Amino acid sequence: MKLPALTRLLSAGYRVFFLLAGLFAVISMILWEAWLAVLAAGGLIGWQPFAMAPQMWHAHELVFGYGAAAIAGFLLTAAPNWTGTRAAPVSFFAAASGLWLAGRLAIWWSVGLPALLVAVVDLAFLPVVAAHILILLLKRPKPPQMMILAVIALLWSGNLVMHLGWAGLAGDPRQGARIGMLALAALIVILGGRVTPAFTRNALVQGGRTTGLPRNPKPLAIAAIAPAIAAPLALLAGLPPVGSAGLAGLAGLAALARLVFWRAGATLGQPILWTLHLSYGVNALGLVLVGAAGLGVGSEIAALHVLGIGGIGAMTLSVMSRAALGHSGRALVAPRAVALAYALVPLSALARFAGAAWPEMYFPGVLLAGALWIAVFALYTVALWPVFWGPRATGA
């Protein structure tokens, strides 16, 4: 039976939320680039529709707008497979995606709305997704999967801290953004640490390889995951920032050590695989740089952007594209446009790092980084548009 296009889009988490993530990554960055371009030209913008500073809008929407959509799409696609249950009905995806969109609109028009209303609308999305995932996981509870929900709670708490700060009630909104970014980085340490060696091993075995396969030593996994989760938790608990930075650095070093065992060199001919290794590595590097910045070595802003663009941005792009292809019945081969997008993300991170590390490079570096980010997600969205809207390749 042929489904209407909108019904098909709302039939799976990978369809609607991966599409929304791609579109929002492009639109939000275009808006940010426009604001920066006016400043670079020496102009000023006298009015804005949102109540927070533009830098805070940018940080919030990339972490809690784009990041939340990408994570929701992944979990709502993966959880039914983990538990052997059916995916949510179309009505759930319609309501959840509408709630996510309402959050974006509430933040954008927040200058004319009560702060409490903006907070309630924006904070409602992740609990709805987490509650649905929890109901599924309770049917077959496993500690590693329940741990993911704990990190989602940390992500949500970072958003709460931002709203409390904006309302003048408690906390610093910048701290909330840090908590959210470190929570997303922790999710990558956890989930990327599972899928990267597993997918690489599967591909090598299918290619006939029987020796030299990826290994994932449990002690190293614990050494990376435990401090990665503890870092945002320490910030949330109000501990000195140097402690959280130190935990992030330890997590990054352990995550880099894990990569040694995953046989990245065997994936160089397959973009859909090497992008996982590269993204995981840059996420780990970002955590190390955050740790160094906490000790007074290097720029924290530069470190956070390496983490946000090259780690979180690249890994979500990698996982979204792979999951969309696989779950739609297509071959796990990245289209050329998507493979190009994989390669452009690290360049965007490098440009943004330069803009933060060297003051004279600020506007050129930031504007180039934003332009590359827009190109990345435009390539991804256009190339996978038929995947999100169209039928499965098998005709099912």
mmCIF file of C-alpha atoms in Angstrom:
data_model
loop_
_atom_site.group_PDB
_atom_site.id
_atom_site.type_symbol
_atom_site.label_atom_id
_atom_site.label_comp_id
_atom_site.label_asym_id
_atom_site.label_seq_id
_atom_site.Cartn_x
_atom_site.Cartn_y
_atom_site.Cartn_z
ATOM 1 C CA MET A 1 0.000 0.000 0.000
ATOM 2 C CA LYS A 2 1.431 3.364 -1.023
ATOM 3 C CA LEU A 3 1.506 5.863 1.846
ATOM 4 C CA PRO A 4 1.079 9.633 1.491
ATOM 5 C CA ALA A 5 4.473 11.375 1.640
ATOM 6 C CA LEU A 6 3.807 13.147 4.941
ATOM 7 C CA THR A 7 2.577 9.942 6.581
ATOM 8 C CA ARG A 8 5.698 8.155 5.387
ATOM 9 C CA LEU A 9 7.904 10.932 6.765
ATOM 10 C CA LEU A 10 6.208 10.605 10.147
ATOM 11 C CA SER A 11 6.445 6.813 10.201
ATOM 12 C CA ALA A 12 9.960 6.545 11.636
ATOM 13 C CA GLY A 13 12.342 8.489 13.852
ATOM 14 C CA TYR A 14 15.155 8.419 11.323
ATOM 15 C CA ARG A 15 12.917 9.992 8.695
ATOM 16 C CA VAL A 16 11.394 12.975 10.429
ATOM 17 C CA PHE A 17 14.080 13.846 12.976
ATOM 18 C CA PHE A 18 17.084 13.306 10.736
ATOM 19 C CA LEU A 19 15.416 15.528 8.136
ATOM 20 C CA LEU A 20 14.587 18.180 10.737
ATOM 21 C CA ALA A 21 18.147 18.030 12.068
ATOM 22 C CA GLY A 22 19.587 18.579 8.588
ATOM 23 C CA LEU A 23 17.243 21.425 7.711
ATOM 24 C CA PHE A 24 17.733 23.132 11.046
ATOM 25 C CA ALA A 25 21.518 22.803 10.867
ATOM 26 C CA VAL A 26 21.395 24.757 7.614
ATOM 27 C CA ILE A 27 18.767 27.359 8.548
ATOM 28 C CA SER A 28 20.133 28.162 12.008
ATOM 29 C CA MET A 29 23.670 28.558 10.675
ATOM 30 C CA ILE A 30 22.517 30.835 7.841
ATOM 31 C CA LEU A 31 20.904 33.098 10.440
ATOM 32 C CA TRP A 32 24.043 33.067 12.582
ATOM 33 C CA GLU A 33 26.254 33.753 9.563
ATOM 34 C CA ALA A 34 24.062 36.700 8.569
ATOM 35 C CA TRP A 35 24.420 38.237 12.035
ATOM 36 C CA LEU A 36 28.194 37.730 11.971
ATOM 37 C CA ALA A 37 28.492 39.156 8.457
ATOM 38 C CA VAL A 38 26.786 42.377 9.580
ATOM 39 C CA LEU A 39 29.235 42.676 12.492
ATOM 40 C CA ALA A 40 32.216 41.907 10.249
ATOM 41 C CA ALA A 41 31.120 44.724 7.944
ATOM 42 C CA GLY A 42 31.028 47.125 10.895
ATOM 43 C CA GLY A 43 27.250 47.248 11.199
ATOM 44 C CA LEU A 44 24.904 46.719 14.113
ATOM 45 C CA ILE A 45 21.563 44.937 14.406
ATOM 46 C CA GLY A 46 19.273 46.995 16.596
ATOM 47 C CA TRP A 47 16.482 44.452 17.094
ATOM 48 C CA GLN A 48 16.259 40.707 17.427
ATOM 49 C CA PRO A 49 13.279 38.405 17.976
ATOM 50 C CA PHE A 50 14.882 36.329 20.754
ATOM 51 C CA ALA A 51 15.464 37.444 24.331
ATOM 52 C CA MET A 52 18.970 36.071 24.857
ATOM 53 C CA ALA A 53 22.257 37.325 23.429
ATOM 54 C CA PRO A 54 22.835 36.147 19.848
ATOM 55 C CA GLN A 55 25.823 34.046 20.922
ATOM 56 C CA MET A 56 23.629 32.267 23.456
ATOM 57 C CA TRP A 57 20.873 31.683 20.905
ATOM 58 C CA HIS A 58 23.476 30.145 18.582
ATOM 59 C CA ALA A 59 24.909 27.895 21.301
ATOM 60 C CA HIS A 60 21.496 26.852 22.596
ATOM 61 C CA GLU A 61 20.008 25.985 19.240
ATOM 62 C CA LEU A 62 22.977 23.978 18.001
ATOM 63 C CA VAL A 63 23.103 21.927 21.223
ATOM 64 C CA PHE A 64 19.461 21.676 22.251
ATOM 65 C CA GLY A 65 17.851 22.179 18.846
ATOM 66 C CA TYR A 66 20.022 20.336 16.333
ATOM 67 C CA GLY A 67 21.587 17.988 18.912
ATOM 68 C CA ALA A 68 18.275 16.997 20.485
ATOM 69 C CA ALA A 69 16.717 16.246 17.071
ATOM 70 C CA ALA A 70 19.652 14.076 16.012
ATOM 71 C CA ILE A 71 19.696 12.130 19.280
ATOM 72 C CA ALA A 72 15.913 11.686 19.270
ATOM 73 C CA GLY A 73 15.979 10.340 15.727
ATOM 74 C CA PHE A 74 18.675 7.841 16.622
ATOM 75 C CA LEU A 75 17.067 6.599 19.846
ATOM 76 C CA LEU A 76 13.554 6.381 18.406
ATOM 77 C CA THR A 77 14.978 4.269 15.579
ATOM 78 C CA ALA A 78 17.331 2.117 17.647
ATOM 79 C CA ALA A 79 15.194 1.425 20.729
ATOM 80 C CA PRO A 80 12.576 -0.722 18.916
ATOM 81 C CA ASN A 81 15.448 -2.821 17.519
ATOM 82 C CA TRP A 82 17.018 -3.151 20.965
ATOM 83 C CA THR A 83 13.752 -4.309 22.512
ATOM 84 C CA GLY A 84 12.140 -6.203 19.637
ATOM 85 C CA THR A 85 9.117 -3.913 19.643
ATOM 86 C CA ARG A 86 7.300 -1.969 16.956
ATOM 87 C CA ALA A 87 8.137 1.645 16.181
ATOM 88 C CA ALA A 88 5.905 4.376 17.551
ATOM 89 C CA PRO A 89 2.760 5.273 15.591
ATOM 90 C CA VAL A 90 2.568 8.193 13.190
ATOM 91 C CA SER A 91 0.620 10.189 15.787
ATOM 92 C CA PHE A 92 3.547 10.031 18.212
ATOM 93 C CA PHE A 93 6.077 11.220 15.648
ATOM 94 C CA ALA A 94 3.719 13.998 14.582
ATOM 95 C CA ALA A 95 3.274 15.165 18.175
ATOM 96 C CA ALA A 96 6.962 14.832 19.088
ATOM 97 C CA SER A 97 8.228 16.629 15.985
ATOM 98 C CA GLY A 98 5.612 19.332 16.493
ATOM 99 C CA LEU A 99 6.812 19.766 20.069
ATOM 100 C CA TRP A 100 10.425 20.072 18.892
ATOM 101 C CA LEU A 101 9.387 22.689 16.316
ATOM 102 C CA ALA A 102 7.367 24.576 18.933
ATOM 103 C CA GLY A 103 10.504 24.777 21.051
ATOM 104 C CA ARG A 104 12.464 26.296 18.186
ATOM 105 C CA LEU A 105 9.751 28.874 17.506
ATOM 106 C CA ALA A 106 9.394 29.729 21.206
ATOM 107 C CA ILE A 107 13.122 30.392 21.481
ATOM 108 C CA TRP A 108 13.179 32.427 18.259
ATOM 109 C CA TRP A 109 10.257 34.665 19.296
ATOM 110 C CA SER A 110 11.173 34.693 23.002
ATOM 111 C CA VAL A 111 11.555 38.483 23.247
ATOM 112 C CA GLY A 112 7.761 38.798 23.138
ATOM 113 C CA LEU A 113 6.854 35.735 25.216
ATOM 114 C CA PRO A 114 6.891 35.062 28.988
ATOM 115 C CA ALA A 115 10.146 33.372 29.980
ATOM 116 C CA LEU A 116 8.234 30.628 31.790
ATOM 117 C CA LEU A 117 6.220 29.775 28.675
ATOM 118 C CA VAL A 118 9.373 29.651 26.538
ATOM 119 C CA ALA A 119 11.045 27.361 29.063
ATOM 120 C CA VAL A 120 8.075 25.009 29.393
ATOM 121 C CA VAL A 121 7.671 24.636 25.630
ATOM 122 C CA ASP A 122 11.388 24.195 24.947
ATOM 123 C CA LEU A 123 11.993 21.811 27.851
ATOM 124 C CA ALA A 124 9.059 19.511 27.029
ATOM 125 C CA PHE A 125 10.576 17.693 24.042
ATOM 126 C CA LEU A 126 13.316 15.545 25.578
ATOM 127 C CA PRO A 127 11.164 14.228 28.474
ATOM 128 C CA VAL A 128 8.531 13.059 25.983
ATOM 129 C CA VAL A 129 11.159 11.225 23.928
ATOM 130 C CA ALA A 130 12.890 9.820 27.013
ATOM 131 C CA ALA A 131 9.609 8.591 28.512
ATOM 132 C CA HIS A 132 8.765 6.743 25.308
ATOM 133 C CA ILE A 133 12.239 5.184 25.181
ATOM 134 C CA LEU A 134 12.030 4.232 28.870
ATOM 135 C CA ILE A 135 8.726 2.413 28.336
ATOM 136 C CA LEU A 136 10.388 0.367 25.580
ATOM 137 C CA LEU A 137 13.570 -0.333 27.533
ATOM 138 C CA LEU A 138 11.689 -1.482 30.626
ATOM 139 C CA LYS A 139 10.439 -4.442 28.600
ATOM 140 C CA ARG A 140 14.041 -5.644 28.267
ATOM 141 C CA PRO A 141 16.084 -3.512 30.659
ATOM 142 C CA LYS A 142 19.842 -3.488 30.155
ATOM 143 C CA PRO A 143 22.184 -1.256 32.179
ATOM 144 C CA PRO A 144 24.114 0.132 29.153
ATOM 145 C CA GLN A 145 20.904 1.298 27.533
ATOM 146 C CA MET A 146 19.479 2.731 30.731
ATOM 147 C CA MET A 147 22.751 4.658 31.130
ATOM 148 C CA ILE A 148 21.957 6.479 27.885
ATOM 149 C CA LEU A 149 18.748 7.822 29.421
ATOM 150 C CA ALA A 150 20.750 9.122 32.388
ATOM 151 C CA VAL A 151 22.930 11.111 29.973
ATOM 152 C CA ILE A 152 19.796 12.397 28.207
ATOM 153 C CA ALA A 153 18.704 13.677 31.629
ATOM 154 C CA LEU A 154 22.025 15.517 31.902
ATOM 155 C CA LEU A 155 21.453 17.040 28.469
ATOM 156 C CA TRP A 156 18.000 18.208 29.540
ATOM 157 C CA SER A 157 19.442 19.609 32.781
ATOM 158 C CA GLY A 158 21.860 21.752 30.790
ATOM 159 C CA ASN A 159 18.907 23.230 28.939
ATOM 160 C CA LEU A 160 17.153 23.871 32.246
ATOM 161 C CA VAL A 161 20.222 25.713 33.558
ATOM 162 C CA MET A 162 20.192 27.945 30.479
ATOM 163 C CA HIS A 163 16.523 28.841 30.974
ATOM 164 C CA LEU A 164 16.992 29.497 34.693
ATOM 165 C CA GLY A 165 19.901 31.776 33.887
ATOM 166 C CA TRP A 166 17.932 33.679 31.241
ATOM 167 C CA ALA A 167 15.087 34.155 33.706
ATOM 168 C CA GLY A 168 17.529 35.523 36.307
ATOM 169 C CA LEU A 169 16.554 32.818 38.775
ATOM 170 C CA ALA A 170 19.763 30.803 39.142
ATOM 171 C CA GLY A 171 22.876 29.735 37.332
ATOM 172 C CA ASP A 172 24.807 30.952 34.324
ATOM 173 C CA PRO A 173 23.320 30.144 30.901
ATOM 174 C CA ARG A 174 26.841 29.644 29.541
ATOM 175 C CA GLN A 175 27.302 26.855 32.061
ATOM 176 C CA GLY A 176 24.140 25.221 30.780
ATOM 177 C CA ALA A 177 25.531 25.239 27.252
ATOM 178 C CA ARG A 178 28.739 23.595 28.509
ATOM 179 C CA ILE A 179 26.750 20.931 30.348
ATOM 180 C CA GLY A 180 24.705 20.202 27.230
ATOM 181 C CA MET A 181 27.732 19.991 24.962
ATOM 182 C CA LEU A 182 29.627 17.704 27.334
ATOM 183 C CA ALA A 183 26.527 15.512 27.675
ATOM 184 C CA LEU A 184 26.344 15.154 23.873
ATOM 185 C CA ALA A 185 30.072 14.370 23.808
ATOM 186 C CA ALA A 186 29.482 11.691 26.452
ATOM 187 C CA LEU A 187 26.741 10.149 24.324
ATOM 188 C CA ILE A 188 29.229 9.940 21.452
ATOM 189 C CA VAL A 189 31.802 8.283 23.703
ATOM 190 C CA ILE A 190 29.126 5.714 24.638
ATOM 191 C CA LEU A 191 27.271 5.163 21.372
ATOM 192 C CA GLY A 192 30.154 5.862 19.014
ATOM 193 C CA GLY A 193 32.235 3.504 21.105
ATOM 194 C CA ARG A 194 29.723 0.752 20.351
ATOM 195 C CA VAL A 195 28.886 1.271 16.716
ATOM 196 C CA THR A 196 32.309 2.212 15.352
ATOM 197 C CA PRO A 197 34.146 -1.046 16.181
ATOM 198 C CA ALA A 198 31.006 -3.149 15.624
ATOM 199 C CA PHE A 199 30.257 -1.784 12.152
ATOM 200 C CA THR A 200 33.921 -1.976 11.198
ATOM 201 C CA ARG A 201 34.133 -5.581 12.323
ATOM 202 C CA ASN A 202 30.979 -6.506 10.412
ATOM 203 C CA ALA A 203 32.290 -4.924 7.220
ATOM 204 C CA LEU A 204 35.671 -6.628 7.498
ATOM 205 C CA VAL A 205 34.104 -10.029 8.174
ATOM 206 C CA GLN A 206 31.770 -9.599 5.194
ATOM 207 C CA GLY A 207 34.851 -8.811 3.135
ATOM 208 C CA GLY A 208 36.365 -12.147 4.105
ATOM 209 C CA ARG A 209 38.740 -11.012 6.819
ATOM 210 C CA THR A 210 39.154 -13.380 9.758
ATOM 211 C CA THR A 211 42.151 -11.950 11.614
ATOM 212 C CA GLY A 212 43.163 -8.524 12.827
ATOM 213 C CA LEU A 213 39.565 -7.561 13.549
ATOM 214 C CA PRO A 214 38.633 -4.601 15.775
ATOM 215 C CA ARG A 215 38.705 -5.136 19.517
ATOM 216 C CA ASN A 216 36.896 -3.096 22.142
ATOM 217 C CA PRO A 217 38.611 -3.699 25.519
ATOM 218 C CA LYS A 218 36.151 -3.222 28.356
ATOM 219 C CA PRO A 219 38.627 -1.531 30.757
ATOM 220 C CA LEU A 220 39.333 1.185 28.180
ATOM 221 C CA ALA A 221 35.615 1.605 27.527
ATOM 222 C CA ILE A 222 34.996 2.176 31.238
ATOM 223 C CA ALA A 223 37.982 4.532 31.447
ATOM 224 C CA ALA A 224 36.476 6.663 28.671
ATOM 225 C CA ILE A 225 32.785 6.490 29.546
ATOM 226 C CA ALA A 226 32.940 7.074 33.314
ATOM 227 C CA PRO A 227 34.767 10.440 33.216
ATOM 228 C CA ALA A 228 32.843 11.494 30.095
ATOM 229 C CA ILE A 229 29.587 11.219 32.050
ATOM 230 C CA ALA A 230 31.126 12.655 35.209
ATOM 231 C CA ALA A 231 32.317 15.829 33.421
ATOM 232 C CA PRO A 232 28.853 17.375 32.760
ATOM 233 C CA LEU A 233 27.610 15.977 36.074
ATOM 234 C CA ALA A 234 30.404 17.836 37.902
ATOM 235 C CA LEU A 235 29.406 21.098 36.217
ATOM 236 C CA LEU A 236 25.757 20.519 37.084
ATOM 237 C CA ALA A 237 26.697 19.843 40.711
ATOM 238 C CA GLY A 238 28.515 23.173 40.888
ATOM 239 C CA LEU A 239 31.996 21.720 41.355
ATOM 240 C CA PRO A 240 34.988 23.826 40.257
ATOM 241 C CA PRO A 241 35.247 23.991 36.441
ATOM 242 C CA VAL A 242 38.806 22.694 36.545
ATOM 243 C CA GLY A 243 37.484 19.388 37.904
ATOM 244 C CA SER A 244 35.021 18.965 35.039
ATOM 245 C CA ALA A 245 37.701 19.934 32.531
ATOM 246 C CA GLY A 246 40.081 17.384 34.014
ATOM 247 C CA LEU A 247 37.451 14.660 33.723
ATOM 248 C CA ALA A 248 36.792 15.640 30.104
ATOM 249 C CA GLY A 249 40.508 15.437 29.364
ATOM 250 C CA LEU A 250 40.798 11.976 30.922
ATOM 251 C CA ALA A 251 37.788 10.781 28.926
ATOM 252 C CA GLY A 252 39.317 12.113 25.727
ATOM 253 C CA LEU A 253 42.675 10.417 26.319
ATOM 254 C CA ALA A 254 41.001 7.075 27.040
ATOM 255 C CA ALA A 255 38.768 7.464 23.977
ATOM 256 C CA LEU A 256 41.819 8.112 21.787
ATOM 257 C CA ALA A 257 43.419 4.967 23.183
ATOM 258 C CA ARG A 258 40.320 2.963 22.209
ATOM 259 C CA LEU A 259 40.749 3.975 18.581
ATOM 260 C CA VAL A 260 44.057 2.111 18.388
ATOM 261 C CA PHE A 261 42.193 -1.199 18.617
ATOM 262 C CA TRP A 262 39.500 -0.445 16.019
ATOM 263 C CA ARG A 263 41.475 -0.913 12.765
ATOM 264 C CA ALA A 264 40.685 2.469 11.242
ATOM 265 C CA GLY A 265 43.252 1.880 8.494
ATOM 266 C CA ALA A 266 41.154 -0.908 7.035
ATOM 267 C CA THR A 267 38.228 1.490 6.408
ATOM 268 C CA LEU A 268 39.936 4.079 4.186
ATOM 269 C CA GLY A 269 38.109 2.924 1.068
ATOM 270 C CA GLN A 270 34.692 3.148 2.714
ATOM 271 C CA PRO A 271 33.628 6.693 3.689
ATOM 272 C CA ILE A 272 30.646 5.443 5.666
ATOM 273 C CA LEU A 273 33.108 3.661 7.971
ATOM 274 C CA TRP A 274 36.101 5.976 8.157
ATOM 275 C CA THR A 275 33.839 8.879 9.052
ATOM 276 C CA LEU A 276 32.900 7.051 12.278
ATOM 277 C CA HIS A 277 36.552 6.645 13.253
ATOM 278 C CA LEU A 278 37.410 10.232 12.340
ATOM 279 C CA SER A 279 34.393 11.640 14.185
ATOM 280 C CA TYR A 280 35.082 9.584 17.297
ATOM 281 C CA GLY A 281 38.718 10.678 17.219
ATOM 282 C CA VAL A 282 37.909 14.386 16.866
ATOM 283 C CA ASN A 283 35.321 14.110 19.650
ATOM 284 C CA ALA A 284 38.057 12.624 21.836
ATOM 285 C CA LEU A 285 40.488 15.360 20.760
ATOM 286 C CA GLY A 286 37.890 17.985 21.623
ATOM 287 C CA LEU A 287 37.561 16.530 25.120
ATOM 288 C CA VAL A 288 41.346 16.600 25.527
ATOM 289 C CA LEU A 289 41.418 20.250 24.413
ATOM 290 C CA VAL A 290 38.634 21.097 26.881
ATOM 291 C CA GLY A 291 40.732 19.483 29.597
ATOM 292 C CA ALA A 292 43.817 21.440 28.570
ATOM 293 C CA ALA A 293 41.861 24.714 28.460
ATOM 294 C CA GLY A 294 40.640 24.049 31.998
ATOM 295 C CA LEU A 295 44.287 23.913 33.060
ATOM 296 C CA GLY A 296 45.028 27.195 31.329
ATOM 297 C CA VAL A 297 46.467 25.764 28.118
ATOM 298 C CA GLY A 298 44.691 26.961 24.994
ATOM 299 C CA SER A 299 41.323 28.553 24.335
ATOM 300 C CA GLU A 300 38.180 27.023 25.826
ATOM 301 C CA ILE A 301 36.071 28.487 23.011
ATOM 302 C CA ALA A 302 38.353 26.875 20.435
ATOM 303 C CA ALA A 303 38.185 23.552 22.293
ATOM 304 C CA LEU A 304 34.398 23.614 22.566
ATOM 305 C CA HIS A 305 34.039 24.289 18.847
ATOM 306 C CA VAL A 306 36.357 21.413 17.943
ATOM 307 C CA LEU A 307 34.151 19.271 20.150
ATOM 308 C CA GLY A 308 30.898 20.709 18.810
ATOM 309 C CA ILE A 309 31.695 20.769 15.088
ATOM 310 C CA GLY A 310 34.293 18.077 14.550
ATOM 311 C CA GLY A 311 33.047 15.669 17.204
ATOM 312 C CA ILE A 312 29.319 16.085 17.794
ATOM 313 C CA GLY A 313 28.505 17.502 14.369
ATOM 314 C CA ALA A 314 30.544 14.938 12.480
ATOM 315 C CA MET A 315 29.415 11.905 14.478
ATOM 316 C CA THR A 316 25.735 12.812 14.301
ATOM 317 C CA LEU A 317 26.105 13.345 10.552
ATOM 318 C CA SER A 318 27.834 9.975 10.231
ATOM 319 C CA VAL A 319 25.264 8.057 12.264
ATOM 320 C CA MET A 320 22.236 9.822 10.759
ATOM 321 C CA SER A 321 23.328 9.129 7.194
ATOM 322 C CA ARG A 322 24.213 5.498 7.896
ATOM 323 C CA ALA A 323 21.006 4.805 9.831
ATOM 324 C CA ALA A 324 18.871 6.479 7.165
ATOM 325 C CA LEU A 325 20.406 4.371 4.407
ATOM 326 C CA GLY A 326 20.274 1.126 6.359
ATOM 327 C CA HIS A 327 16.760 1.466 7.738
ATOM 328 C CA SER A 328 15.379 2.491 4.360
ATOM 329 C CA GLY A 329 16.662 -0.724 2.773
ATOM 330 C CA ARG A 330 19.480 0.919 0.845
ATOM 331 C CA ALA A 331 23.067 -0.219 0.522
ATOM 332 C CA LEU A 332 25.423 1.043 3.214
ATOM 333 C CA VAL A 333 27.410 3.106 0.761
ATOM 334 C CA ALA A 334 27.554 6.857 1.266
ATOM 335 C CA PRO A 335 26.392 8.855 -1.778
ATOM 336 C CA ARG A 336 29.179 11.034 -3.158
ATOM 337 C CA ALA A 337 27.588 14.194 -1.819
ATOM 338 C CA VAL A 338 27.409 12.710 1.676
ATOM 339 C CA ALA A 339 30.997 11.427 1.472
ATOM 340 C CA LEU A 340 32.053 14.967 0.545
ATOM 341 C CA ALA A 341 30.118 16.253 3.553
ATOM 342 C CA TYR A 342 32.065 13.851 5.800
ATOM 343 C CA ALA A 343 35.318 15.366 4.551
ATOM 344 C CA LEU A 344 34.190 18.975 4.951
ATOM 345 C CA VAL A 345 33.213 18.755 8.631
ATOM 346 C CA PRO A 346 36.797 18.566 9.977
ATOM 347 C CA LEU A 347 37.706 21.538 7.779
ATOM 348 C CA SER A 348 34.854 23.497 9.359
ATOM 349 C CA ALA A 349 36.154 22.584 12.825
ATOM 350 C CA LEU A 350 39.684 23.615 11.849
ATOM 351 C CA ALA A 351 38.510 26.983 10.515
ATOM 352 C CA ARG A 352 36.510 27.660 13.684
ATOM 353 C CA PHE A 353 39.480 26.634 15.837
ATOM 354 C CA ALA A 354 41.641 29.148 13.968
ATOM 355 C CA GLY A 355 39.027 31.853 14.471
ATOM 356 C CA ALA A 356 39.070 31.304 18.230
ATOM 357 C CA ALA A 357 42.796 30.691 18.665
ATOM 358 C CA TRP A 358 44.017 33.749 16.728
ATOM 359 C CA PRO A 359 42.029 36.994 17.207
ATOM 360 C CA GLU A 360 43.017 38.376 13.806
ATOM 361 C CA MET A 361 41.448 35.290 12.231
ATOM 362 C CA TYR A 362 38.132 35.595 14.081
ATOM 363 C CA PHE A 363 35.759 36.773 11.370
ATOM 364 C CA PRO A 364 37.431 34.927 8.451
ATOM 365 C CA GLY A 365 37.659 31.731 10.472
ATOM 366 C CA VAL A 366 34.145 31.859 11.892
ATOM 367 C CA LEU A 367 32.504 32.805 8.604
ATOM 368 C CA LEU A 368 34.390 30.081 6.721
ATOM 369 C CA ALA A 369 33.486 27.513 9.371
ATOM 370 C CA GLY A 370 29.817 28.459 9.127
ATOM 371 C CA ALA A 371 29.847 28.343 5.327
ATOM 372 C CA LEU A 372 31.382 24.870 5.392
ATOM 373 C CA TRP A 373 28.819 23.721 7.999
ATOM 374 C CA ILE A 374 25.994 24.960 5.757
ATOM 375 C CA ALA A 375 27.508 23.132 2.783
ATOM 376 C CA VAL A 376 27.864 19.928 4.816
ATOM 377 C CA PHE A 377 24.245 19.740 5.886
ATOM 378 C CA ALA A 378 22.887 21.014 2.588
ATOM 379 C CA LEU A 379 24.719 18.141 0.853
ATOM 380 C CA TYR A 380 23.400 15.673 3.434
ATOM 381 C CA THR A 381 19.800 16.925 3.269
ATOM 382 C CA VAL A 382 19.579 17.089 -0.512
ATOM 383 C CA ALA A 383 21.294 13.732 -1.065
ATOM 384 C CA LEU A 384 19.085 11.906 1.451
ATOM 385 C CA TRP A 385 15.831 13.764 0.710
ATOM 386 C CA PRO A 386 14.394 10.747 -1.192
ATOM 387 C CA VAL A 387 15.341 8.512 1.731
ATOM 388 C CA PHE A 388 13.373 10.588 4.224
ATOM 389 C CA TRP A 389 10.296 11.065 2.061
ATOM 390 C CA GLY A 390 10.293 8.043 -0.209
ATOM 391 C CA PRO A 391 9.441 4.364 0.220
ATOM 392 C CA ARG A 392 11.957 1.757 1.308
ATOM 393 C CA ALA A 393 14.255 0.669 -1.471
ATOM 394 C CA THR A 394 12.859 -2.850 -1.116
ATOM 395 C CA GLY A 395 9.356 -1.521 -1.726
ATOM 396 C CA ALA A 396 8.262 -2.523 1.775
#
